[in-house]
């Protein structure tokens, strides 16, 4: 067994162990609008669903040189954003958006993304992405000593590329959504091409799990 006491590790060592173990992680490509009105896009894999009623999601911003990243600063100014799911078609463009561009430079234009206006929020949608969730900020929670900023949003509109959702059943075809996920190290990713089914447990006298 290999065991580690985080109190004996520096932040890079902690990050390497955590981010290479909690895998695969979904990727949120988040658009926001800055103070200069320039739209911004950046990917975040410390990302997940929070719950429903209303539908909510979260992603976490690690600090850059002790400061909150542009995405967080933009959301503090205009509490709206769009979360996009990333597939293979947009993976290179997503990667370009992770570069540390100067303020006022739009990663969206640089990466060559096509955009469309959102319905309920101001930041634009990246229409090549298979799913686009328009969000309004619920809260930004600061955690840890650095600190990290957890952005929690309410999903106020959901958009999907044609053919991904069975609209009568609200069934999302995972194979057609085809998200990529983040794995270990600086550049490893995965596909969801190796899925399997496991039904809810059927244990006599024990109610089936509901979630
Ligand atoms: C796939 C991927 C996932 C990433 N996940 C995160 C993350 O969860 N949190 C974070 O702070 N940065 C993450 N980054 C780095 C940010 O995308 C990067 O710092 C970006 O420049 C932030 O842009 P901004 O300053 O415009 O907000 C990730 C990068 C990539 C390529």
Short mmCIF file of C-alpha atoms and ligand atoms in Angstrom, two decimals:
data_model
loop_
_atom_site.label_atom_id
_atom_site.label_comp_id
_atom_site.label_asym_id
_atom_site.label_seq_id
_atom_site.Cartn_x
_atom_site.Cartn_y
_atom_site.Cartn_z
CA UNK A 1 0.00 0.00 0.00
CA UNK A 2 1.21 3.52 -0.81
CA UNK A 3 -0.06 6.03 1.74
CA UNK A 4 0.45 9.80 1.88
CA UNK A 5 -0.15 12.40 4.57
CA UNK A 6 -1.10 15.62 2.72
CA UNK A 7 0.49 17.65 5.52
CA UNK A 8 3.87 16.39 4.25
CA UNK A 9 3.13 17.21 0.57
CA UNK A 10 3.38 20.51 -1.28
CA UNK A 11 0.43 21.75 -3.32
CA UNK A 12 1.83 20.35 -6.60
CA UNK A 13 2.21 16.88 -5.10
CA UNK A 14 -1.30 17.06 -3.65
CA UNK A 15 -2.65 18.17 -7.03
CA UNK A 16 -0.88 15.40 -8.93
CA UNK A 17 -2.24 12.67 -6.66
CA UNK A 18 -5.77 14.04 -6.50
CA UNK A 19 -6.23 14.96 -10.16
CA UNK A 20 -4.72 11.71 -11.43
CA UNK A 21 -6.90 9.60 -9.16
CA UNK A 22 -10.31 11.27 -9.36
CA UNK A 23 -10.79 10.33 -13.02
CA UNK A 24 -12.35 10.48 -15.50
CA UNK A 25 -13.66 14.00 -15.01
CA UNK A 26 -16.18 15.70 -17.30
CA UNK A 27 -15.08 18.96 -18.88
CA UNK A 28 -17.06 22.19 -18.68
CA UNK A 29 -16.10 24.71 -21.33
CA UNK A 30 -17.40 27.93 -19.77
CA UNK A 31 -18.19 31.17 -21.56
CA UNK A 32 -18.45 34.44 -19.65
CA UNK A 33 -18.30 38.15 -20.47
CA UNK A 34 -15.58 40.40 -19.11
CA UNK A 35 -15.72 44.02 -17.93
CA UNK A 36 -14.51 45.07 -21.39
CA UNK A 37 -17.51 43.21 -22.89
CA UNK A 38 -15.16 40.68 -24.52
CA UNK A 39 -16.47 37.11 -24.27
CA UNK A 40 -14.17 34.58 -22.60
CA UNK A 41 -14.03 30.78 -22.78
CA UNK A 42 -12.06 28.36 -20.61
CA UNK A 43 -12.28 24.64 -19.74
CA UNK A 44 -12.70 23.28 -16.19
CA UNK A 45 -12.67 19.60 -15.27
CA UNK A 46 -13.24 20.13 -11.55
CA UNK A 47 -16.85 20.06 -12.69
CA UNK A 48 -20.05 18.20 -11.91
CA UNK A 49 -23.82 18.24 -11.45
CA UNK A 50 -25.04 19.39 -8.03
CA UNK A 51 -28.75 18.45 -8.11
CA UNK A 52 -32.16 19.49 -9.37
CA UNK A 53 -35.10 21.70 -8.35
CA UNK A 54 -33.60 23.73 -9.81
CA UNK A 55 -31.00 21.99 -11.99
CA UNK A 56 -27.62 23.03 -10.60
CA UNK A 57 -23.97 22.46 -11.48
CA UNK A 58 -20.59 23.47 -10.10
CA UNK A 59 -17.02 23.90 -11.20
CA UNK A 60 -13.94 24.87 -9.25
CA UNK A 61 -11.35 27.50 -10.10
CA UNK A 62 -7.85 26.95 -8.82
CA UNK A 63 -5.98 30.22 -8.33
CA UNK A 64 -3.46 31.50 -10.87
CA UNK A 65 -0.49 33.27 -9.23
CA UNK A 66 -2.71 33.82 -6.19
CA UNK A 67 -5.51 35.46 -8.19
CA UNK A 68 -8.93 34.29 -9.29
CA UNK A 69 -8.97 33.33 -12.99
CA UNK A 70 -10.74 35.52 -15.56
CA UNK A 71 -13.78 33.22 -15.65
CA UNK A 72 -14.37 33.77 -11.91
CA UNK A 73 -13.71 37.48 -12.07
CA UNK A 74 -16.10 37.81 -14.99
CA UNK A 75 -18.83 35.89 -13.16
CA UNK A 76 -18.37 38.13 -10.11
CA UNK A 77 -19.11 41.10 -12.40
CA UNK A 78 -21.84 39.51 -14.55
CA UNK A 79 -23.29 36.48 -12.72
CA UNK A 80 -24.14 34.52 -15.86
CA UNK A 81 -22.28 31.86 -17.85
CA UNK A 82 -22.76 29.03 -20.33
CA UNK A 83 -21.36 25.55 -19.67
CA UNK A 84 -20.59 23.48 -22.76
CA UNK A 85 -19.90 19.77 -22.98
CA UNK A 86 -16.78 18.99 -25.00
CA UNK A 87 -16.60 16.27 -27.65
CA UNK A 88 -13.89 15.22 -30.09
CA UNK A 89 -15.02 17.76 -32.69
CA UNK A 90 -14.14 20.67 -30.42
CA UNK A 91 -11.32 19.23 -28.34
CA UNK A 92 -8.54 21.20 -30.06
CA UNK A 93 -10.51 24.42 -29.78
CA UNK A 94 -11.21 23.69 -26.09
CA UNK A 95 -7.49 23.13 -25.56
CA UNK A 96 -6.65 26.49 -27.15
CA UNK A 97 -9.11 28.14 -24.74
CA UNK A 98 -7.07 26.83 -21.79
CA UNK A 99 -4.07 29.01 -22.76
CA UNK A 100 -3.34 31.99 -20.58
CA UNK A 101 -4.42 34.77 -22.94
CA UNK A 102 -4.02 38.44 -22.01
CA UNK A 103 -7.12 40.26 -20.73
CA UNK A 104 -9.29 41.49 -23.54
CA UNK A 105 -8.22 38.75 -25.97
CA UNK A 106 -11.15 36.49 -26.86
CA UNK A 107 -10.18 32.82 -26.76
CA UNK A 108 -13.43 32.20 -28.62
CA UNK A 109 -12.26 34.09 -31.72
CA UNK A 110 -8.71 32.79 -31.43
CA UNK A 111 -9.92 29.17 -31.28
CA UNK A 112 -12.31 29.79 -34.17
CA UNK A 113 -15.51 28.84 -32.35
CA UNK A 114 -18.83 29.73 -33.97
CA UNK A 115 -21.23 31.38 -31.52
CA UNK A 116 -24.95 32.07 -31.16
CA UNK A 117 -26.76 34.35 -28.71
CA UNK A 118 -28.00 32.68 -25.55
CA UNK A 119 -31.71 32.86 -24.75
CA UNK A 120 -31.67 33.88 -21.07
CA UNK A 121 -28.10 35.00 -20.34
CA UNK A 122 -25.63 37.40 -22.00
CA UNK A 123 -22.57 35.16 -22.58
CA UNK A 124 -22.71 33.51 -26.00
CA UNK A 125 -23.14 29.83 -26.80
CA UNK A 126 -20.53 27.83 -28.69
CA UNK A 127 -22.81 26.09 -31.12
CA UNK A 128 -20.37 23.39 -32.22
CA UNK A 129 -20.49 21.89 -28.69
CA UNK A 130 -22.97 19.00 -28.32
CA UNK A 131 -24.67 20.44 -25.20
CA UNK A 132 -24.87 24.02 -23.96
CA UNK A 133 -26.30 24.92 -20.55
CA UNK A 134 -27.13 28.56 -19.88
CA UNK A 135 -26.54 29.30 -16.17
CA UNK A 136 -27.16 32.02 -13.59
CA UNK A 137 -24.86 32.21 -10.60
CA UNK A 138 -26.17 30.84 -7.30
CA UNK A 139 -23.00 31.33 -5.27
CA UNK A 140 -19.23 31.43 -5.37
CA UNK A 141 -17.85 29.54 -2.37
CA UNK A 142 -14.23 30.11 -1.36
CA UNK A 143 -12.55 27.01 0.10
CA UNK A 144 -9.04 26.14 1.23
CA UNK A 145 -6.01 28.24 2.02
CA UNK A 146 -5.12 29.26 -1.55
CA UNK A 147 -8.24 29.70 -1.96
CA UNK A 148 -10.16 27.76 -4.62
CA UNK A 149 -13.43 29.26 -5.84
CA UNK A 150 -16.34 26.87 -6.34
CA UNK A 151 -18.83 28.39 -8.78
CA UNK A 152 -22.37 27.04 -8.33
CA UNK A 153 -24.88 27.82 -11.05
CA UNK A 154 -28.54 27.28 -11.82
CA UNK A 155 -29.14 25.90 -15.30
CA UNK A 156 -31.80 28.13 -16.85
CA UNK A 157 -31.74 26.77 -20.44
CA UNK A 158 -30.51 23.49 -21.90
CA UNK A 159 -29.59 23.18 -25.59
CA UNK A 160 -28.51 20.05 -27.45
CA UNK A 161 -27.25 19.46 -30.96
CA UNK A 162 -29.89 17.89 -33.19
CA UNK A 163 -30.28 14.13 -32.71
CA UNK A 164 -28.80 13.80 -29.21
CA UNK A 165 -32.03 13.95 -27.15
CA UNK A 166 -35.22 11.95 -27.51
CA UNK A 167 -37.48 14.90 -26.69
CA UNK A 168 -40.47 12.74 -25.72
CA UNK A 169 -38.49 10.82 -23.11
CA UNK A 170 -35.84 13.40 -22.13
CA UNK A 171 -33.39 10.62 -22.95
CA UNK A 172 -29.88 11.77 -23.81
CA UNK A 173 -28.03 9.34 -26.07
CA UNK A 174 -24.61 9.20 -24.40
CA UNK A 175 -23.04 7.72 -27.53
CA UNK A 176 -24.22 10.70 -29.59
CA UNK A 177 -23.33 13.25 -26.92
CA UNK A 178 -19.90 11.57 -26.91
CA UNK A 179 -18.22 13.74 -24.28
CA UNK A 180 -14.50 13.45 -23.69
CA UNK A 181 -13.17 13.36 -20.13
CA UNK A 182 -10.01 14.37 -18.36
CA UNK A 183 -7.55 11.79 -17.10
CA UNK A 184 -4.17 11.99 -15.41
CA UNK A 185 -1.24 14.28 -15.99
CA UNK A 186 -1.06 17.37 -18.12
CA UNK A 187 -2.61 15.97 -21.28
CA UNK A 188 -4.50 12.72 -20.95
CA UNK A 189 -8.16 12.40 -22.00
CA UNK A 190 -10.67 9.61 -22.49
CA UNK A 191 -13.73 8.74 -24.59
CA UNK A 192 -16.88 6.95 -23.42
CA UNK A 193 -16.68 4.19 -26.00
CA UNK A 194 -16.51 1.36 -23.44
CA UNK A 195 -19.78 1.55 -21.51
CA UNK A 196 -21.50 -1.26 -19.62
CA UNK A 197 -24.84 -1.73 -17.89
CA UNK A 198 -25.39 -2.62 -14.23
CA UNK A 199 -28.97 -2.57 -13.02
CA UNK A 200 -30.00 -1.33 -9.57
CA UNK A 201 -29.45 -3.96 -6.87
CA UNK A 202 -32.36 -6.29 -6.22
CA UNK A 203 -31.86 -7.38 -2.61
CA UNK A 204 -34.82 -9.10 -0.87
CA UNK A 205 -36.26 -6.87 1.87
CA UNK A 206 -34.11 -3.88 0.91
CA UNK A 207 -35.66 -0.99 -1.08
CA UNK A 208 -33.92 -0.32 -4.39
CA UNK A 209 -31.81 2.81 -4.52
CA UNK A 210 -33.69 5.74 -5.99
CA UNK A 211 -30.89 7.87 -7.40
C1 LIG B 1 -9.14 19.93 -19.85
C2 LIG B 1 -8.76 21.05 -18.91
C3 LIG B 1 -9.34 21.12 -17.67
C4 LIG B 1 -9.04 22.17 -16.79
N1 LIG B 1 -9.66 22.22 -15.58
C5 LIG B 1 -9.44 23.27 -14.75
C6 LIG B 1 -10.15 23.35 -13.52
O1 LIG B 1 -10.99 22.52 -13.17
N2 LIG B 1 -9.91 24.43 -12.73
C7 LIG B 1 -9.04 25.42 -13.10
O2 LIG B 1 -8.88 26.39 -12.36
N3 LIG B 1 -8.36 25.36 -14.27
C8 LIG B 1 -8.55 24.32 -15.11
N4 LIG B 1 -7.91 24.26 -16.31
C9 LIG B 1 -7.03 25.37 -16.69
C10 LIG B 1 -7.84 26.59 -17.19
O3 LIG B 1 -8.60 26.22 -18.34
C11 LIG B 1 -6.87 27.73 -17.55
O4 LIG B 1 -6.23 28.17 -16.37
C12 LIG B 1 -7.53 28.88 -18.27
O5 LIG B 1 -6.52 29.74 -18.79
C13 LIG B 1 -8.43 29.71 -17.39
O6 LIG B 1 -8.95 30.73 -18.21
P1 LIG B 1 -9.53 32.09 -17.66
O7 LIG B 1 -8.41 32.83 -16.96
O8 LIG B 1 -9.99 32.76 -18.92
O9 LIG B 1 -10.65 31.78 -16.72
C14 LIG B 1 -8.13 23.19 -17.19
C15 LIG B 1 -7.52 23.11 -18.45
C16 LIG B 1 -7.83 22.05 -19.31
C17 LIG B 1 -7.17 21.97 -20.66
#
